[in-house]
PDB file of C-alpha atoms in Angstrom:
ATOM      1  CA  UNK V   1       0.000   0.000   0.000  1.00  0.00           C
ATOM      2  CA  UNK V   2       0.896   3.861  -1.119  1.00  0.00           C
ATOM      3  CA  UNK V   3      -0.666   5.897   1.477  1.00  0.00           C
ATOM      4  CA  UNK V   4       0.044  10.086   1.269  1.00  0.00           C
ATOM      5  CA  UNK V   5       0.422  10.534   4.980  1.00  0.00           C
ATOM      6  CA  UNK V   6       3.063   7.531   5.579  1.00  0.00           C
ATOM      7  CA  UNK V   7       7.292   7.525   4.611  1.00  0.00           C
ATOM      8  CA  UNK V   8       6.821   4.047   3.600  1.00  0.00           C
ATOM      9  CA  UNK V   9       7.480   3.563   0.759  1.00  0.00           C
ATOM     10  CA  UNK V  10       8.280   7.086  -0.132  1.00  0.00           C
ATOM     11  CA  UNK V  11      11.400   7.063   2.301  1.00  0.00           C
ATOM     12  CA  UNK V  12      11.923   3.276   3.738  1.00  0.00           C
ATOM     13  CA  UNK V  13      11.237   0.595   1.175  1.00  0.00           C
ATOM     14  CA  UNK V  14       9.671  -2.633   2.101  1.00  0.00           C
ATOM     15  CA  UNK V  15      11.983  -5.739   3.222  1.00  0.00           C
ATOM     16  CA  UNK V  16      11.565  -8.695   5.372  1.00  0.00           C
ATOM     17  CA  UNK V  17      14.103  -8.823   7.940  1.00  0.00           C
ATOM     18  CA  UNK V  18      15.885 -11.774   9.294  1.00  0.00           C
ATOM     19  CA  UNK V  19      13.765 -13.326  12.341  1.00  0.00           C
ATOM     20  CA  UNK V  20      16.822 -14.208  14.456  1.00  0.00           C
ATOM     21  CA  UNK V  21      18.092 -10.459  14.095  1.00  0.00           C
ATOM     22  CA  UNK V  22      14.741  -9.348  15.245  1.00  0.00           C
ATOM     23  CA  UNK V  23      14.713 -11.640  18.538  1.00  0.00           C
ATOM     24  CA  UNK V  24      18.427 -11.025  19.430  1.00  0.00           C
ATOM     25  CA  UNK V  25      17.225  -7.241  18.799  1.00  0.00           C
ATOM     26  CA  UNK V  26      13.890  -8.076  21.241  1.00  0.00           C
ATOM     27  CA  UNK V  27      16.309  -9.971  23.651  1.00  0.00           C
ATOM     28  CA  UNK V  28      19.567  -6.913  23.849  1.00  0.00           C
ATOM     29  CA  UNK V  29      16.411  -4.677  24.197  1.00  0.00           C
ATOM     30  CA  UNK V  30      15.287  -6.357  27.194  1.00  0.00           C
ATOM     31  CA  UNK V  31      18.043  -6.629  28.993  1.00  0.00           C
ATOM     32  CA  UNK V  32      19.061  -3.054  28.622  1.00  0.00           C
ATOM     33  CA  UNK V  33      20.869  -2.109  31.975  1.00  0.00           C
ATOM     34  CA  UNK V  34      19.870   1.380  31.956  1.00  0.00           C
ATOM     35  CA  UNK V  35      16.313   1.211  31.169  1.00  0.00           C
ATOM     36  CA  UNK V  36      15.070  -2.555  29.864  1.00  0.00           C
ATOM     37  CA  UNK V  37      12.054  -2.810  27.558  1.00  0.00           C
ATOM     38  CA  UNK V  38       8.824  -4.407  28.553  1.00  0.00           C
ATOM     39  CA  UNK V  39       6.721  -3.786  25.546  1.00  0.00           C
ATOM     40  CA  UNK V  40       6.790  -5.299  21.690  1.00  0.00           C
ATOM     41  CA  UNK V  41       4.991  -3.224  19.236  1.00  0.00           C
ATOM     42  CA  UNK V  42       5.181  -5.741  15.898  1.00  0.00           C
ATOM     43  CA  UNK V  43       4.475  -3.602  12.937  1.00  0.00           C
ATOM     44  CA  UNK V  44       5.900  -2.886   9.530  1.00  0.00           C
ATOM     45  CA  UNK V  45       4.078  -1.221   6.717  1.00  0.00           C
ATOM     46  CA  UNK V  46       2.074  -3.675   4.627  1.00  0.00           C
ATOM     47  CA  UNK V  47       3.175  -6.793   3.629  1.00  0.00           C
ATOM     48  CA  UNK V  48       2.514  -8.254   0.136  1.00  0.00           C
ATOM     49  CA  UNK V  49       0.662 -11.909  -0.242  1.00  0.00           C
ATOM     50  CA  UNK V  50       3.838 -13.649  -0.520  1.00  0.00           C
ATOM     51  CA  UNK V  51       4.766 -12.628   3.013  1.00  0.00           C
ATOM     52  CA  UNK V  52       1.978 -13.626   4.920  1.00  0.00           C
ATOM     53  CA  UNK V  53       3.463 -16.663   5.962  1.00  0.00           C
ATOM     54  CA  UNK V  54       6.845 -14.969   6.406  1.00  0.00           C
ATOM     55  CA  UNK V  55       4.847 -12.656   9.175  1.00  0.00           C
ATOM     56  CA  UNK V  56       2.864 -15.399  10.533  1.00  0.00           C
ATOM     57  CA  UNK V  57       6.250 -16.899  11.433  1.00  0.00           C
ATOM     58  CA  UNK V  58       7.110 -13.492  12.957  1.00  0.00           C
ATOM     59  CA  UNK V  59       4.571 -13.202  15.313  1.00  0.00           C
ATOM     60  CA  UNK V  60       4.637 -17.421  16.318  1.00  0.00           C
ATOM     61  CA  UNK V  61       8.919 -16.678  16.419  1.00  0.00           C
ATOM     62  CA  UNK V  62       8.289 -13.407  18.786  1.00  0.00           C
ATOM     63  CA  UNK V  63       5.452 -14.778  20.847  1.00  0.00           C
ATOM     64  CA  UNK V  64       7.132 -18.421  21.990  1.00  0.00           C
ATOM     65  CA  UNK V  65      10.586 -16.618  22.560  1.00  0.00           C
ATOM     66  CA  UNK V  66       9.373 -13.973  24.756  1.00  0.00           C
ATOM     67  CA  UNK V  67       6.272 -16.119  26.505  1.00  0.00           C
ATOM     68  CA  UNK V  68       5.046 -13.155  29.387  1.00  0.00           C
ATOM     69  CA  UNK V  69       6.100  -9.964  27.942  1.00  0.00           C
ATOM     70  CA  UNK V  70       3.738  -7.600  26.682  1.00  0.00           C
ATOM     71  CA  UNK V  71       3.437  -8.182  22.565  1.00  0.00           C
ATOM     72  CA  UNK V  72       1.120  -6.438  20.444  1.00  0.00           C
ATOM     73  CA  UNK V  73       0.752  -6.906  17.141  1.00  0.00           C
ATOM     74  CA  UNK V  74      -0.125  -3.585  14.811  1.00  0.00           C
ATOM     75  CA  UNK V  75      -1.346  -4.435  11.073  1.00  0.00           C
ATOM     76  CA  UNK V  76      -4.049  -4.525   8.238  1.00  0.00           C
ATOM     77  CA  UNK V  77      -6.210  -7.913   8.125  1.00  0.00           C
ATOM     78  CA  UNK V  78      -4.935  -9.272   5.196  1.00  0.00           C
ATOM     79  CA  UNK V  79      -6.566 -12.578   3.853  1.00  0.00           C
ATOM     80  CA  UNK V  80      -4.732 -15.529   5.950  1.00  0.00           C
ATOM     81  CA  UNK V  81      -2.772 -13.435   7.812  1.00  0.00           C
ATOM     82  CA  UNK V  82      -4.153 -13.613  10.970  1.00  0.00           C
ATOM     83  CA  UNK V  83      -5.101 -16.835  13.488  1.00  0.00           C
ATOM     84  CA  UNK V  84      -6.307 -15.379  15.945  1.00  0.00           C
ATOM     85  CA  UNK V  85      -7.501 -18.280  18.160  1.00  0.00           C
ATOM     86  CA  UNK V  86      -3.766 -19.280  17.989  1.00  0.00           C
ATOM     87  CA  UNK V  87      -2.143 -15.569  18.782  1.00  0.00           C
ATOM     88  CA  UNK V  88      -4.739 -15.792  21.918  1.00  0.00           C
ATOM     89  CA  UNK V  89      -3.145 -19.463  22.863  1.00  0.00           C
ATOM     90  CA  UNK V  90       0.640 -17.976  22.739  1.00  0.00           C
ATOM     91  CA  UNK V  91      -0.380 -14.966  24.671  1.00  0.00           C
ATOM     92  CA  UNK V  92      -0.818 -11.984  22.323  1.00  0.00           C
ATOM     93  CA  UNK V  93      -2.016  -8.653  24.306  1.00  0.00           C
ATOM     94  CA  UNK V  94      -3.544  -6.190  22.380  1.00  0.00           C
ATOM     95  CA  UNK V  95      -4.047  -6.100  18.565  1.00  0.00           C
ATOM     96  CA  UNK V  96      -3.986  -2.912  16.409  1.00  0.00           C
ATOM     97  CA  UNK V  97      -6.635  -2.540  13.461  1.00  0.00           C
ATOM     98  CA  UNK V  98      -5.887   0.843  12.294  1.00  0.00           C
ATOM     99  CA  UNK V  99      -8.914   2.267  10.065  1.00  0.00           C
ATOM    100  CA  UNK V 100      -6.901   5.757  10.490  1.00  0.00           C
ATOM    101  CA  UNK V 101      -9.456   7.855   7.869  1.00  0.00           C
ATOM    102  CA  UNK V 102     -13.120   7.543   8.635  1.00  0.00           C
ATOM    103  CA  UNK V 103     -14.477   9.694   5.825  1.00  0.00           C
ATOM    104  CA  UNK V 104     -14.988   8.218   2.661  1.00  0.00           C
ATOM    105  CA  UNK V 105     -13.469  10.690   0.202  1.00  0.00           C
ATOM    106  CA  UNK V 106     -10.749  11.957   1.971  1.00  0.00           C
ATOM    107  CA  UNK V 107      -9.813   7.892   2.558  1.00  0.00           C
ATOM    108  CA  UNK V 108     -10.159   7.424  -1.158  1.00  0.00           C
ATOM    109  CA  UNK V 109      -7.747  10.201  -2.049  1.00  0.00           C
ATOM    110  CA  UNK V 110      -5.315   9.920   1.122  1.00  0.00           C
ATOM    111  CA  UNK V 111      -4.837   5.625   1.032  1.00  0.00           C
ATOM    112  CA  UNK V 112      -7.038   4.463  -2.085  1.00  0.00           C
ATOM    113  CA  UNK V 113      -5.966   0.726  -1.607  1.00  0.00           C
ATOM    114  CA  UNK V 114      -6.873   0.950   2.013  1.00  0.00           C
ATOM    115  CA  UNK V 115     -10.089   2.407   0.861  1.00  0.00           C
ATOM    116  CA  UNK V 116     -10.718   0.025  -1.767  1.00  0.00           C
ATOM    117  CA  UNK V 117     -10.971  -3.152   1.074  1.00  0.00           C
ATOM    118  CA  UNK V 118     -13.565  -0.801   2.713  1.00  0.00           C
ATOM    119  CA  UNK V 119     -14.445   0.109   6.653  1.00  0.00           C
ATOM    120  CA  UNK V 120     -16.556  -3.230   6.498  1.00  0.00           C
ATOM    121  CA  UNK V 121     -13.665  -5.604   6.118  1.00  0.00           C
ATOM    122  CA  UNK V 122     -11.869  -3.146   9.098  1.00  0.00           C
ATOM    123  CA  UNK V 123     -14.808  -2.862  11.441  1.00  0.00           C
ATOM    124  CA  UNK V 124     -15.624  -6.830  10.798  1.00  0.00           C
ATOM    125  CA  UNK V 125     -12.545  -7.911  11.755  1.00  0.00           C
ATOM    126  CA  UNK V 126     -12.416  -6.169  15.015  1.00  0.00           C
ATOM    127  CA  UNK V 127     -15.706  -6.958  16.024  1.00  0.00           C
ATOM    128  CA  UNK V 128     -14.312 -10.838  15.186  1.00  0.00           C
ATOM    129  CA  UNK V 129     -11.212 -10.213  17.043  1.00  0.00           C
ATOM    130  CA  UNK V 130     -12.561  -8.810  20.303  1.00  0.00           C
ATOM    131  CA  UNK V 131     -14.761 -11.439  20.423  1.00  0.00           C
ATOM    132  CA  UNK V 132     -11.823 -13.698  20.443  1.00  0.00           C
ATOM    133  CA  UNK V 133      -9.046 -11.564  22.643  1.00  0.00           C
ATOM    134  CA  UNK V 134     -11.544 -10.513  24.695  1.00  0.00           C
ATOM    135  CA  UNK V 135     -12.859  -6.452  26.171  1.00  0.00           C
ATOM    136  CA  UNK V 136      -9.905  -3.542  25.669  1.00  0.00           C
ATOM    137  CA  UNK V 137      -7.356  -5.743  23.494  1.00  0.00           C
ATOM    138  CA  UNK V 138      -8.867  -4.669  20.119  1.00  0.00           C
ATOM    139  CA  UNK V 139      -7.687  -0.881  19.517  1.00  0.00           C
ATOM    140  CA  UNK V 140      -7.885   0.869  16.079  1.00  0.00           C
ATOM    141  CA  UNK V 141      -6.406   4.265  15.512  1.00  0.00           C
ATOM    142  CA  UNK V 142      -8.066   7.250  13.709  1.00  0.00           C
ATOM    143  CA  UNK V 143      -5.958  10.076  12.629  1.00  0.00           C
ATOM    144  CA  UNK V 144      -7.414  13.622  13.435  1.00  0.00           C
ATOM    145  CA  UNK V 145      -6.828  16.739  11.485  1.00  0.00           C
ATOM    146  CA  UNK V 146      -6.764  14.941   7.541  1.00  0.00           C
ATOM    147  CA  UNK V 147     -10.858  14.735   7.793  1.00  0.00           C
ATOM    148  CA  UNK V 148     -13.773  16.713   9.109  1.00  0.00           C
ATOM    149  CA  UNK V 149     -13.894  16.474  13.217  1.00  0.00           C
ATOM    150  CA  UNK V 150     -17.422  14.953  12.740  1.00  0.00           C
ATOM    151  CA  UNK V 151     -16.011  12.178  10.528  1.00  0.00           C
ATOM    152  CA  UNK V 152     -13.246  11.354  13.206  1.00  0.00           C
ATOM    153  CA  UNK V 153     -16.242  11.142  15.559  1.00  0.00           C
ATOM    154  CA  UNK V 154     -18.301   8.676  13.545  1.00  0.00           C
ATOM    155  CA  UNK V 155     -14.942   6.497  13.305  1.00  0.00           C
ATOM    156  CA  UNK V 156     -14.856   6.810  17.296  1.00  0.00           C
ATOM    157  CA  UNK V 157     -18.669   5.433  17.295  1.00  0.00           C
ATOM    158  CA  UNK V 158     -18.177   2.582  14.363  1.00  0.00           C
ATOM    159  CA  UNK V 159     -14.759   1.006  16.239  1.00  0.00           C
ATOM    160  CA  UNK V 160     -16.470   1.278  20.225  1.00  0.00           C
ATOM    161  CA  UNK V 161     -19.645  -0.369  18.685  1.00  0.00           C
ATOM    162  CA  UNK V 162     -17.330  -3.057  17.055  1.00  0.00           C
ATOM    163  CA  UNK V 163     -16.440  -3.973  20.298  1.00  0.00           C
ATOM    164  CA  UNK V 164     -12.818  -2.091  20.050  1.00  0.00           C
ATOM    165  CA  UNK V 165     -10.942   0.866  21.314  1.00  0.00           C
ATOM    166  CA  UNK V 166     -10.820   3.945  19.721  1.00  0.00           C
ATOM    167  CA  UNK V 167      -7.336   5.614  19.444  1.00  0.00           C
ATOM    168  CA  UNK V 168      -6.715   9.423  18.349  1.00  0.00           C
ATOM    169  CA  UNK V 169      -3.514  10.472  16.808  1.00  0.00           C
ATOM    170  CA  UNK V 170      -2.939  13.967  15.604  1.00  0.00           C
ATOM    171  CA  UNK V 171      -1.944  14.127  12.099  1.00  0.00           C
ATOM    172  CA  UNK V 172       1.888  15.913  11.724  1.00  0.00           C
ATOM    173  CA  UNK V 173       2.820  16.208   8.139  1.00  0.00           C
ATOM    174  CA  UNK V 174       6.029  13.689   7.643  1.00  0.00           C
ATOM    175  CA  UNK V 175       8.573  15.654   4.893  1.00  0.00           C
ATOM    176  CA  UNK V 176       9.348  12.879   2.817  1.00  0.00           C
ATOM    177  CA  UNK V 177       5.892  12.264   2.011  1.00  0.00           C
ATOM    178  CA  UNK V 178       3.333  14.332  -0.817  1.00  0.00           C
ATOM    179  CA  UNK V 179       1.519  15.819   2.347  1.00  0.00           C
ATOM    180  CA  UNK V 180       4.854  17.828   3.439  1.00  0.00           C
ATOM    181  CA  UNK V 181       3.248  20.750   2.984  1.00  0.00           C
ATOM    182  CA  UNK V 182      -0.158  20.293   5.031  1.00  0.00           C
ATOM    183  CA  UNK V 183      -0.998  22.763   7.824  1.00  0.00           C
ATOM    184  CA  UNK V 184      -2.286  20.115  10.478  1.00  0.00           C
ATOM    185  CA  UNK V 185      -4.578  21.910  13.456  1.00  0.00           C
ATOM    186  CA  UNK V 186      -4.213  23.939  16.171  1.00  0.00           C
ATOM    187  CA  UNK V 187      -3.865  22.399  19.623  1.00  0.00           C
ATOM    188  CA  UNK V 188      -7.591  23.832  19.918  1.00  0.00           C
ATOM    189  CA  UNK V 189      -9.088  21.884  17.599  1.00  0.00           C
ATOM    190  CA  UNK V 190      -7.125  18.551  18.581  1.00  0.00           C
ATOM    191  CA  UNK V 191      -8.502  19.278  21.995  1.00  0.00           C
ATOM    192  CA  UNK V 192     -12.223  19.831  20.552  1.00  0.00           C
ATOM    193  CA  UNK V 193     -12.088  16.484  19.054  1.00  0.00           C
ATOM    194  CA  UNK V 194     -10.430  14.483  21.796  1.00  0.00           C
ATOM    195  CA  UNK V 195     -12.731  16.159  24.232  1.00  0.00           C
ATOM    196  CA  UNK V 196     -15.853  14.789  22.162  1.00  0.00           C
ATOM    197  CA  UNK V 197     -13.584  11.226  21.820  1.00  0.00           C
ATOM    198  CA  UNK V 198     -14.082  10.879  25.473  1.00  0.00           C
ATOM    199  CA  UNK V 199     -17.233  11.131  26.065  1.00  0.00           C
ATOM    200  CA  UNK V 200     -18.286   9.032  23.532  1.00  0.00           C
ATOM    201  CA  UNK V 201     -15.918   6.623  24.966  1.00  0.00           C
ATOM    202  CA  UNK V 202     -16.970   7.434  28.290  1.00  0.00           C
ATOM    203  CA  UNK V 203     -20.934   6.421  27.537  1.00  0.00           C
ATOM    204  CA  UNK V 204     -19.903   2.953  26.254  1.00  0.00           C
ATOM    205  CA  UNK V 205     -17.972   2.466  29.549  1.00  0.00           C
ATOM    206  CA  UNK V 206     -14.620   2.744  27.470  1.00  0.00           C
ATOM    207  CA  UNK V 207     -11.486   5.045  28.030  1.00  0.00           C
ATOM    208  CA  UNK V 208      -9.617   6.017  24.732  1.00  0.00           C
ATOM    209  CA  UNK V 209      -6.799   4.332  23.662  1.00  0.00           C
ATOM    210  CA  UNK V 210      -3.609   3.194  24.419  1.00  0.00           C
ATOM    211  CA  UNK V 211      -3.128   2.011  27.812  1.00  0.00           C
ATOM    212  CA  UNK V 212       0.423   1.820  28.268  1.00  0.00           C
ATOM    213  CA  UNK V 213       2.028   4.706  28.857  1.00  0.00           C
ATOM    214  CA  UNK V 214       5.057   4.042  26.673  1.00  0.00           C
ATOM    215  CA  UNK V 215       2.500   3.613  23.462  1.00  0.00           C
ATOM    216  CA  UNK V 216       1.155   7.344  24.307  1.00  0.00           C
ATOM    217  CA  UNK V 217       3.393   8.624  21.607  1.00  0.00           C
ATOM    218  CA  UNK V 218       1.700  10.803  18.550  1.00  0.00           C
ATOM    219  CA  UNK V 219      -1.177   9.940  20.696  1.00  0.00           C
ATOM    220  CA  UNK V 220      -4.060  12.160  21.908  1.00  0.00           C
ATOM    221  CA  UNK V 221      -4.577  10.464  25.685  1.00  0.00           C
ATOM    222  CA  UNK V 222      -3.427  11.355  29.242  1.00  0.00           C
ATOM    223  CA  UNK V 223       0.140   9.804  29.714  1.00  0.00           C
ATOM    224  CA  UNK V 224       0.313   7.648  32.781  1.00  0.00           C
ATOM    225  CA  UNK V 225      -3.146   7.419  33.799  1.00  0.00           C
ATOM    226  CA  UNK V 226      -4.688   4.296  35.155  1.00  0.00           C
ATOM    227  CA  UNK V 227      -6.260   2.171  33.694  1.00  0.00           C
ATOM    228  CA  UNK V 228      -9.352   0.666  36.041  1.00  0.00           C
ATOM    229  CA  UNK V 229      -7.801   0.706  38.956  1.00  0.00           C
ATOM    230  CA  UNK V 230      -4.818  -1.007  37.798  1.00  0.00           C
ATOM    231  CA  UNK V 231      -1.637   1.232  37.378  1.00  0.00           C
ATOM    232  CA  UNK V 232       1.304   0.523  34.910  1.00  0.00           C
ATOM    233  CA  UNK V 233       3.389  -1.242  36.619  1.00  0.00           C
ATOM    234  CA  UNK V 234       6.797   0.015  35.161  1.00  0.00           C
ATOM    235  CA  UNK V 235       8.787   2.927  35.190  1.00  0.00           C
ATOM    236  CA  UNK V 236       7.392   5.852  32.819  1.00  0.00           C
ATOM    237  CA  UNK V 237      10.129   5.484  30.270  1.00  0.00           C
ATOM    238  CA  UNK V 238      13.083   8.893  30.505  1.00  0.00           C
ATOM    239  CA  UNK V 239      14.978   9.726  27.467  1.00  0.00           C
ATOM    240  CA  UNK V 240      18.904   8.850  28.934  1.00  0.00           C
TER     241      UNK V 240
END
């Protein structure tokens, strides 16, 4: 996928990566003496049909070498790509569906092949997957400031009646892509719309998106609240 508002593949171009390099990466990472990692975001762009299994492998390779840390998993539902009732049996945490644009148009023009699978296959597929993982693990992020606020508001609605949890990231033009040049919102208006985000979230008994503190980043949330009544339970990361 070509989408205006990501580097890849404008800047990085797409390559699998050797599986051992990524776990002795994973393992260095944890045992970091200064600050260790807790947290595994797996991601990476959008992988064509002949990597599926290749990525399958990645998340089985990551999840039985690391049994007990926190892994999520962030990535489009791509036919075969995902078992879920087996990523629930090795102990995936959360999962990351990422509709991003809402509005119809503005989708079509800003990630056409995203557009062309449609919001069904997206809002299906997390409805599917919370059913599996269970309440809170399903999150799907929505990208304010590229669409209308009220748009970004009906995306809020569609993922929390899917079952999943809405995320709000504030849209910051990246220079090596065509949308360089866009003026993204004032701090105002970001707060307008994450104001509205919360109480819609609030009504279906759901807090916005993520939980960790360490995923906060490019994130419209409170960093370090609690979640429940249950706090993080590791250090807020420091830059060293």
């Amino acid at each position: 996928m070509r989408c205006r508002f990501c580097n890849i593949p404008y800047q990085d171009r797409y390559e699998a990566k050797p599986i051992h390099e990524m776990l002795e990466a994973l393992a260095r990472a944890f045992d970091d003496p200064l600050q260790p990692a807790h947290h595994v975001l797996v991601s990476g762009g959008t992988p064509a049909p002949r990597d599926v299994p290749f990525l399958r492998q990645v998340y089985e390779r990551v999840l039985k070498s690391f049994p007990g840390r926190h892994v999520d998993v962030m990535m489009v539902p791509i036919d075969g790509l995902f078992d879920l009732p087996r990523l629930q049996e090795l102990g995936l945490h959360e999962l990351s569906i990422n509709i991003e644009l809402f509005d119809a148009e503005v989708a079509a023009q800003m990630m056409p092949q995203k557009h062309r699978q449609g919001l069904d296959l997206y809002l299906g597929f997390i409805e599917r997957a919370a059913e599996v993982l269970g309440q809170g693990r399903v999150r799907s992020i929505l990208m304010v400031g590229l669409e209308p606020p009220e748009a970004t508001l009906a995306g809020v609605r569609a993922i929390l009646g899917a079952g999943g949890v809405p995320v709000l990231s504030p849209f910051r033009p990246d220079p090596a892509t065509p949308l360089r040049d866009f003026i993204p919102p004032t701090a105002e208006a970001f707060e307008e719309v994450f104001l509205a985000a919360t109480e819609l979230a609030k009504s279906a008994g759901v807090e916005l998106g993520p939980f960790c503190p360490p995923c906060t980043h490019n994130t419209l949330t409170l960093v370090g609240r609690k979640r429940g009544e249950e706090a993080y339970r590791y250090p807020v990361p420091v830059v060293v």
